[in-house]
């Protein structure tokens, strides 16, 4: 997997599924995943890991529940943002957005605790593309 | 550092130094760094960590010494590539290229073993921008 370059845009062009990350690279015990977001994801939290988001294209709103207060951050193209471990969050993209995430290999997309998972959400640790 | 989005392009626009990474995000015990490459870097190796490269703009050639053979990979915009731990490598950018890297916090740009460090190379663990 580490022997040749993998292009982010070409990978995004190769699938249309929403909320279903593809793994474009692995380093140490981490995955680099790209996914298409459109609509509302579910509230969920990763207990043991922070989650890095980078917006490849589009706009992403991440709702956060912090210390009993709810707020949201809006990420534009090229923005980086880290959701701290343990923080409940809910990504929302009014229009299709393409997102890169970095997290430990094996991390479930829906986290360790989450709302009921609807049919349109792929509960996965990511799909290999190479 | 994790409380607000940090934009990659705005960060790159904020400095002109070559080979001198800025830290745009931290998650778990990892840094996300962006840097401007132009010209030839030095041969070096990180003994204990893989190194993730993503090309934000431009083109990057990474020369690699693997099992007594030398080869190079050419990375275009949007390409991801991982240099495995212990592999001697030498990045070269004929024109200015903007590169994102992810590696453990504290990782030295020049690695654990390296050629003599010329004046134009900033031997650093990265500079915080936020």
mmCIF file of C-alpha atoms in Angstrom:
data_model
loop_
_atom_site.group_PDB
_atom_site.id
_atom_site.type_symbol
_atom_site.label_atom_id
_atom_site.label_comp_id
_atom_site.label_asym_id
_atom_site.label_seq_id
_atom_site.Cartn_x
_atom_site.Cartn_y
_atom_site.Cartn_z
ATOM 1 C CA UNK A 1 0.000 0.000 0.000
ATOM 2 C CA UNK A 2 2.921 2.324 0.548
ATOM 3 C CA UNK A 3 4.766 1.546 -2.659
ATOM 4 C CA UNK A 4 3.023 3.949 -5.016
ATOM 5 C CA UNK A 5 1.203 7.263 -4.857
ATOM 6 C CA UNK A 6 -2.579 7.242 -4.541
ATOM 7 C CA UNK A 7 -4.425 10.275 -5.828
ATOM 8 C CA UNK A 8 -7.176 11.744 -3.681
ATOM 9 C CA UNK A 9 -9.263 13.168 -6.535
ATOM 10 C CA UNK A 10 -8.978 10.007 -8.649
ATOM 11 C CA UNK A 11 -10.109 7.970 -5.672
ATOM 12 C CA UNK A 12 -13.064 10.274 -5.041
ATOM 13 C CA UNK A 13 -13.979 10.022 -8.745
ATOM 14 C CA UNK A 14 -14.009 6.220 -8.478
ATOM 15 C CA UNK A 15 -17.060 5.876 -6.222
ATOM 16 C CA UNK A 16 -20.318 7.630 -5.448
ATOM 17 C CA UNK A 17 -21.381 6.128 -2.097
ATOM 18 C CA UNK A 18 -22.018 8.632 0.647
ATOM 19 C CA UNK A 19 -20.645 8.281 4.190
ATOM 20 C CA UNK A 20 -18.453 5.356 3.089
ATOM 21 C CA UNK A 21 -14.731 6.098 3.457
ATOM 22 C CA UNK A 22 -12.039 4.730 1.168
ATOM 23 C CA UNK A 23 -8.552 4.170 2.592
ATOM 24 C CA UNK A 24 -5.985 5.921 0.380
ATOM 25 C CA UNK A 25 -2.914 5.448 2.566
ATOM 26 C CA UNK A 26 -1.741 3.799 5.752
ATOM 27 C CA UNK A 27 1.176 4.892 7.911
ATOM 28 C CA UNK A 28 2.233 3.542 11.288
ATOM 29 C CA UNK A 29 -1.080 2.330 12.698
ATOM 30 C CA UNK A 30 -3.160 5.050 11.055
ATOM 31 C CA UNK A 31 -5.465 5.255 8.026
ATOM 32 C CA UNK A 32 -5.946 8.135 5.652
ATOM 33 C CA UNK A 33 -9.545 7.942 4.446
ATOM 34 C CA UNK A 34 -11.533 9.979 1.950
ATOM 35 C CA UNK A 35 -15.311 10.101 1.867
ATOM 36 C CA UNK A 36 -18.272 11.862 0.312
ATOM 37 C CA UNK A 37 -20.634 13.508 2.768
ATOM 38 C CA UNK A 38 -24.080 14.818 1.860
ATOM 39 C CA UNK A 39 -26.894 15.402 4.312
ATOM 40 C CA UNK A 40 -26.880 14.646 8.002
ATOM 41 C CA UNK A 41 -24.690 12.106 9.710
ATOM 42 C CA UNK A 42 -25.430 10.709 13.154
ATOM 43 C CA UNK A 43 -24.274 11.881 16.548
ATOM 44 C CA UNK A 44 -21.368 9.709 17.650
ATOM 45 C CA UNK A 45 -18.158 9.765 19.673
ATOM 46 C CA UNK A 46 -14.787 8.056 19.513
ATOM 47 C CA UNK A 47 -13.723 7.370 23.081
ATOM 48 C CA UNK A 48 -10.043 6.695 22.531
ATOM 49 C CA UNK A 49 -8.954 8.819 19.606
ATOM 50 C CA UNK A 50 -9.031 12.330 18.240
ATOM 51 C CA UNK A 51 -10.259 12.603 14.649
ATOM 52 C CA UNK A 52 -8.612 14.790 12.036
ATOM 53 C CA UNK A 53 -10.788 16.285 9.286
ATOM 54 C CA UNK A 54 -9.517 18.078 6.174
ATOM 55 C CA UNK A 55 -12.011 19.491 3.674
ATOM 56 C CA UNK A 56 -10.972 18.576 0.137
ATOM 57 C CA UNK A 57 -13.973 20.296 -1.442
ATOM 58 C CA UNK A 58 -17.268 21.743 -0.322
ATOM 59 C CA UNK A 59 -18.326 22.827 3.149
ATOM 60 C CA UNK A 60 -18.767 20.773 6.290
ATOM 61 C CA UNK A 61 -20.541 21.745 9.484
ATOM 62 C CA UNK A 62 -19.582 19.723 12.548
ATOM 63 C CA UNK A 63 -21.978 19.965 15.473
ATOM 64 C CA UNK A 64 -20.296 19.358 18.806
ATOM 65 C CA UNK A 65 -21.534 18.589 22.302
ATOM 66 C CA UNK A 66 -19.012 19.993 24.738
ATOM 67 C CA UNK A 67 -19.489 20.305 28.506
ATOM 68 C CA UNK A 68 -23.264 20.240 28.205
ATOM 69 C CA UNK A 69 -23.275 22.974 25.563
ATOM 70 C CA UNK A 70 -23.800 22.427 21.868
ATOM 71 C CA UNK A 71 -21.983 24.427 19.210
ATOM 72 C CA UNK A 72 -20.997 23.969 15.605
ATOM 73 C CA UNK A 73 -17.940 24.736 13.529
ATOM 74 C CA UNK A 74 -18.089 25.373 9.795
ATOM 75 C CA UNK A 75 -15.206 24.057 7.727
ATOM 76 C CA UNK A 76 -14.466 25.389 4.255
ATOM 77 C CA UNK A 77 -12.251 23.912 1.549
ATOM 78 C CA UNK A 78 -8.696 23.459 2.817
ATOM 79 C CA UNK A 79 -9.656 23.707 6.467
ATOM 80 C CA UNK A 80 -8.205 21.300 9.014
ATOM 81 C CA UNK A 81 -10.044 20.514 12.231
ATOM 82 C CA UNK A 82 -9.646 18.037 15.074
ATOM 83 C CA UNK A 83 -12.549 16.611 17.053
ATOM 84 C CA UNK A 84 -11.100 15.625 20.435
ATOM 85 C CA UNK A 85 -11.581 12.099 21.727
ATOM 86 C CA UNK A 86 -14.764 11.625 23.659
ATOM 87 C CA UNK A 87 -16.537 14.590 22.078
ATOM 88 C CA UNK A 88 -19.922 13.768 20.581
ATOM 89 C CA UNK A 89 -20.119 15.179 17.081
ATOM 90 C CA UNK A 90 -22.437 15.163 14.082
ATOM 91 C CA UNK A 91 -21.163 16.125 10.615
ATOM 92 C CA UNK A 92 -23.624 17.821 8.265
ATOM 93 C CA UNK A 93 -23.083 18.783 4.622
ATOM 94 C CA UNK A 94 -25.893 20.696 2.932
ATOM 95 C CA UNK A 95 -24.230 20.053 -0.426
ATOM 96 C CA UNK A 96 -21.900 17.198 -1.277
ATOM 97 C CA UNK A 97 -18.542 17.650 0.413
ATOM 98 C CA UNK A 98 -15.391 15.598 0.042
ATOM 99 C CA UNK A 99 -13.545 14.988 3.266
ATOM 100 C CA UNK A 100 -10.194 13.495 4.230
ATOM 101 C CA UNK A 101 -9.875 11.932 7.675
ATOM 102 C CA UNK A 102 -6.935 10.500 9.567
ATOM 103 C CA UNK A 103 -7.541 8.109 12.434
ATOM 104 C CA UNK A 104 -6.170 4.876 13.858
ATOM 105 C CA UNK A 105 -6.630 1.807 11.666
ATOM 106 C CA UNK A 106 -9.761 -0.008 12.789
ATOM 107 C CA UNK A 107 -11.611 3.090 13.947
ATOM 108 C CA UNK A 108 -15.316 2.656 13.220
ATOM 109 C CA UNK A 109 -16.985 5.447 11.257
ATOM 110 C CA UNK A 110 -19.874 5.471 13.713
ATOM 111 C CA UNK A 111 -17.635 5.652 16.757
ATOM 112 C CA UNK A 112 -17.923 3.734 20.019
ATOM 113 C CA UNK A 113 -21.244 5.258 21.001
ATOM 114 C CA UNK A 114 -23.773 6.528 18.526
ATOM 115 C CA UNK A 115 -27.412 7.056 17.621
ATOM 116 C CA UNK A 116 -29.262 4.326 15.797
ATOM 117 C CA UNK A 117 -27.491 3.781 12.478
ATOM 118 C CA UNK A 118 -29.773 4.485 9.504
ATOM 119 C CA UNK A 119 -29.545 2.518 6.260
ATOM 120 C CA UNK A 120 -27.676 5.239 4.418
ATOM 121 C CA UNK A 121 -24.763 5.146 6.854
ATOM 122 C CA UNK A 122 -21.971 2.642 6.222
ATOM 123 C CA UNK A 123 -20.716 1.460 9.618
ATOM 124 C CA UNK A 124 -17.213 0.487 8.553
ATOM 125 C CA UNK A 125 -13.535 0.771 9.339
ATOM 126 C CA UNK A 126 -13.012 1.972 5.756
ATOM 127 C CA UNK A 127 -12.662 0.263 2.393
ATOM 128 C CA UNK A 128 -9.302 -0.319 0.799
ATOM 129 C CA UNK A 129 -8.866 1.061 -2.700
ATOM 130 C CA UNK A 130 -5.414 -0.317 -3.377
ATOM 131 C CA UNK B 1 -5.099 24.172 18.987
ATOM 132 C CA UNK B 2 -8.075 21.962 18.255
ATOM 133 C CA UNK B 3 -10.801 24.469 18.956
ATOM 134 C CA UNK B 4 -11.029 26.172 15.583
ATOM 135 C CA UNK B 5 -10.388 25.332 11.943
ATOM 136 C CA UNK B 6 -6.996 26.197 10.457
ATOM 137 C CA UNK B 7 -6.849 26.730 6.720
ATOM 138 C CA UNK B 8 -4.024 25.112 4.786
ATOM 139 C CA UNK B 9 -3.831 27.716 2.013
ATOM 140 C CA UNK B 10 -4.019 30.673 4.415
ATOM 141 C CA UNK B 11 -1.205 29.142 6.426
ATOM 142 C CA UNK B 12 0.904 28.605 3.312
ATOM 143 C CA UNK B 13 0.237 32.227 2.292
ATOM 144 C CA UNK B 14 1.503 33.418 5.678
ATOM 145 C CA UNK B 15 5.166 32.468 5.222
ATOM 146 C CA UNK B 16 7.778 32.091 2.503
ATOM 147 C CA UNK B 17 10.518 30.025 4.166
ATOM 148 C CA UNK B 18 11.456 26.851 2.336
ATOM 149 C CA UNK B 19 11.865 23.486 4.058
ATOM 150 C CA UNK B 20 10.398 24.886 7.268
ATOM 151 C CA UNK B 21 7.135 23.197 8.258
ATOM 152 C CA UNK B 22 4.265 24.924 10.046
ATOM 153 C CA UNK B 23 2.023 22.847 12.315
ATOM 154 C CA UNK B 24 -1.625 23.376 11.331
ATOM 155 C CA UNK B 25 -3.214 20.710 13.545
ATOM 156 C CA UNK B 26 -2.406 18.180 16.237
ATOM 157 C CA UNK B 27 -4.342 15.014 16.990
ATOM 158 C CA UNK B 28 -3.447 12.229 19.389
ATOM 159 C CA UNK B 29 0.353 12.433 19.416
ATOM 160 C CA UNK B 30 0.653 13.486 15.782
ATOM 161 C CA UNK B 31 1.317 16.751 13.928
ATOM 162 C CA UNK B 32 -0.112 17.902 10.636
ATOM 163 C CA UNK B 33 2.520 20.096 9.039
ATOM 164 C CA UNK B 34 2.586 22.127 5.826
ATOM 165 C CA UNK B 35 5.776 23.262 4.128
ATOM 166 C CA UNK B 36 7.145 24.841 0.978
ATOM 167 C CA UNK B 37 9.702 22.764 -0.875
ATOM 168 C CA UNK B 38 11.904 24.089 -3.684
ATOM 169 C CA UNK B 39 15.167 22.567 -4.791
ATOM 170 C CA UNK B 40 16.925 19.589 -3.273
ATOM 171 C CA UNK B 41 16.498 18.393 0.281
ATOM 172 C CA UNK B 42 18.990 16.109 2.013
ATOM 173 C CA UNK B 43 19.043 12.339 2.244
ATOM 174 C CA UNK B 44 17.664 11.343 5.627
ATOM 175 C CA UNK B 45 15.724 8.583 7.385
ATOM 176 C CA UNK B 46 13.271 8.369 10.259
ATOM 177 C CA UNK B 47 14.054 5.169 12.139
ATOM 178 C CA UNK B 48 10.853 4.815 14.134
ATOM 179 C CA UNK B 49 8.064 6.265 12.050
ATOM 180 C CA UNK B 50 6.523 6.186 8.597
ATOM 181 C CA UNK B 51 6.001 9.607 7.011
ATOM 182 C CA UNK B 52 2.837 10.596 5.167
ATOM 183 C CA UNK B 53 3.129 13.096 2.311
ATOM 184 C CA UNK B 54 0.211 14.779 0.541
ATOM 185 C CA UNK B 55 0.896 17.191 -2.318
ATOM 186 C CA UNK B 56 -1.202 20.343 -1.911
ATOM 187 C CA UNK B 57 0.219 21.970 -5.053
ATOM 188 C CA UNK B 58 3.093 21.414 -7.433
ATOM 189 C CA UNK B 59 5.110 18.275 -8.014
ATOM 190 C CA UNK B 60 7.414 16.412 -5.656
ATOM 191 C CA UNK B 61 9.972 13.773 -6.499
ATOM 192 C CA UNK B 62 11.034 11.547 -3.614
ATOM 193 C CA UNK B 63 14.223 9.602 -4.149
ATOM 194 C CA UNK B 64 14.352 6.399 -2.136
ATOM 195 C CA UNK B 65 17.107 3.982 -1.162
ATOM 196 C CA UNK B 66 15.538 0.555 -0.768
ATOM 197 C CA UNK B 67 17.405 -2.738 -0.381
ATOM 198 C CA UNK B 68 20.556 -1.319 -1.969
ATOM 199 C CA UNK B 69 18.653 -0.016 -4.997
ATOM 200 C CA UNK B 70 17.729 3.591 -5.592
ATOM 201 C CA UNK B 71 14.461 4.634 -7.211
ATOM 202 C CA UNK B 72 12.238 7.680 -7.242
ATOM 203 C CA UNK B 73 8.529 8.327 -7.116
ATOM 204 C CA UNK B 74 6.920 11.407 -8.606
ATOM 205 C CA UNK B 75 3.970 12.872 -6.730
ATOM 206 C CA UNK B 76 1.494 15.208 -8.399
ATOM 207 C CA UNK B 77 -1.096 17.482 -6.810
ATOM 208 C CA UNK B 78 -3.485 15.485 -4.631
ATOM 209 C CA UNK B 79 -1.214 12.459 -4.396
ATOM 210 C CA UNK B 80 -0.683 10.701 -1.085
ATOM 211 C CA UNK B 81 2.456 8.699 -0.407
ATOM 212 C CA UNK B 82 4.025 7.024 2.595
ATOM 213 C CA UNK B 83 7.768 6.664 3.107
ATOM 214 C CA UNK B 84 8.230 3.637 5.365
ATOM 215 C CA UNK B 85 10.225 3.966 8.557
ATOM 216 C CA UNK B 86 13.935 3.380 8.098
ATOM 217 C CA UNK B 87 13.898 4.187 4.394
ATOM 218 C CA UNK B 88 16.434 6.803 3.344
ATOM 219 C CA UNK B 89 14.725 9.422 1.211
ATOM 220 C CA UNK B 90 15.472 12.751 -0.450
ATOM 221 C CA UNK B 91 12.649 15.047 -1.559
ATOM 222 C CA UNK B 92 13.290 17.217 -4.632
ATOM 223 C CA UNK B 93 11.021 19.903 -6.099
ATOM 224 C CA UNK B 94 12.170 21.506 -9.348
ATOM 225 C CA UNK B 95 9.539 24.198 -8.876
ATOM 226 C CA UNK B 96 8.011 25.321 -5.607
ATOM 227 C CA UNK B 97 5.710 22.667 -4.199
ATOM 228 C CA UNK B 98 3.453 22.837 -1.156
ATOM 229 C CA UNK B 99 3.380 19.686 0.902
ATOM 230 C CA UNK B 100 1.352 18.410 3.831
ATOM 231 C CA UNK B 101 2.969 15.870 6.129
ATOM 232 C CA UNK B 102 1.661 13.871 9.066
ATOM 233 C CA UNK B 103 4.082 12.431 11.581
ATOM 234 C CA UNK B 104 4.445 11.979 15.322
ATOM 235 C CA UNK B 105 4.842 15.191 17.312
ATOM 236 C CA UNK B 106 8.534 15.801 17.872
ATOM 237 C CA UNK B 107 9.697 14.181 14.646
ATOM 238 C CA UNK B 108 12.720 16.092 13.335
ATOM 239 C CA UNK B 109 12.509 17.252 9.724
ATOM 240 C CA UNK B 110 16.006 15.951 9.062
ATOM 241 C CA UNK B 111 15.294 12.546 10.560
ATOM 242 C CA UNK B 112 17.453 10.474 12.871
ATOM 243 C CA UNK B 113 20.282 10.011 10.379
ATOM 244 C CA UNK B 114 21.031 12.474 7.617
ATOM 245 C CA UNK B 115 23.615 14.149 5.435
ATOM 246 C CA UNK B 116 25.275 17.333 6.656
ATOM 247 C CA UNK B 117 22.511 19.917 7.085
ATOM 248 C CA UNK B 118 23.047 22.950 4.810
ATOM 249 C CA UNK B 119 22.081 26.474 5.892
ATOM 250 C CA UNK B 120 18.896 26.502 3.835
ATOM 251 C CA UNK B 121 17.443 23.535 5.710
ATOM 252 C CA UNK B 122 15.541 24.219 8.920
ATOM 253 C CA UNK B 123 16.215 21.298 11.291
ATOM 254 C CA UNK B 124 13.058 21.554 13.353
ATOM 255 C CA UNK B 125 10.146 19.671 14.812
ATOM 256 C CA UNK B 126 7.861 22.222 13.133
ATOM 257 C CA UNK B 127 6.659 25.704 14.000
ATOM 258 C CA UNK B 128 3.273 26.346 15.525
ATOM 259 C CA UNK B 129 1.027 28.747 13.689
ATOM 260 C CA UNK B 130 -1.827 28.807 16.161
#
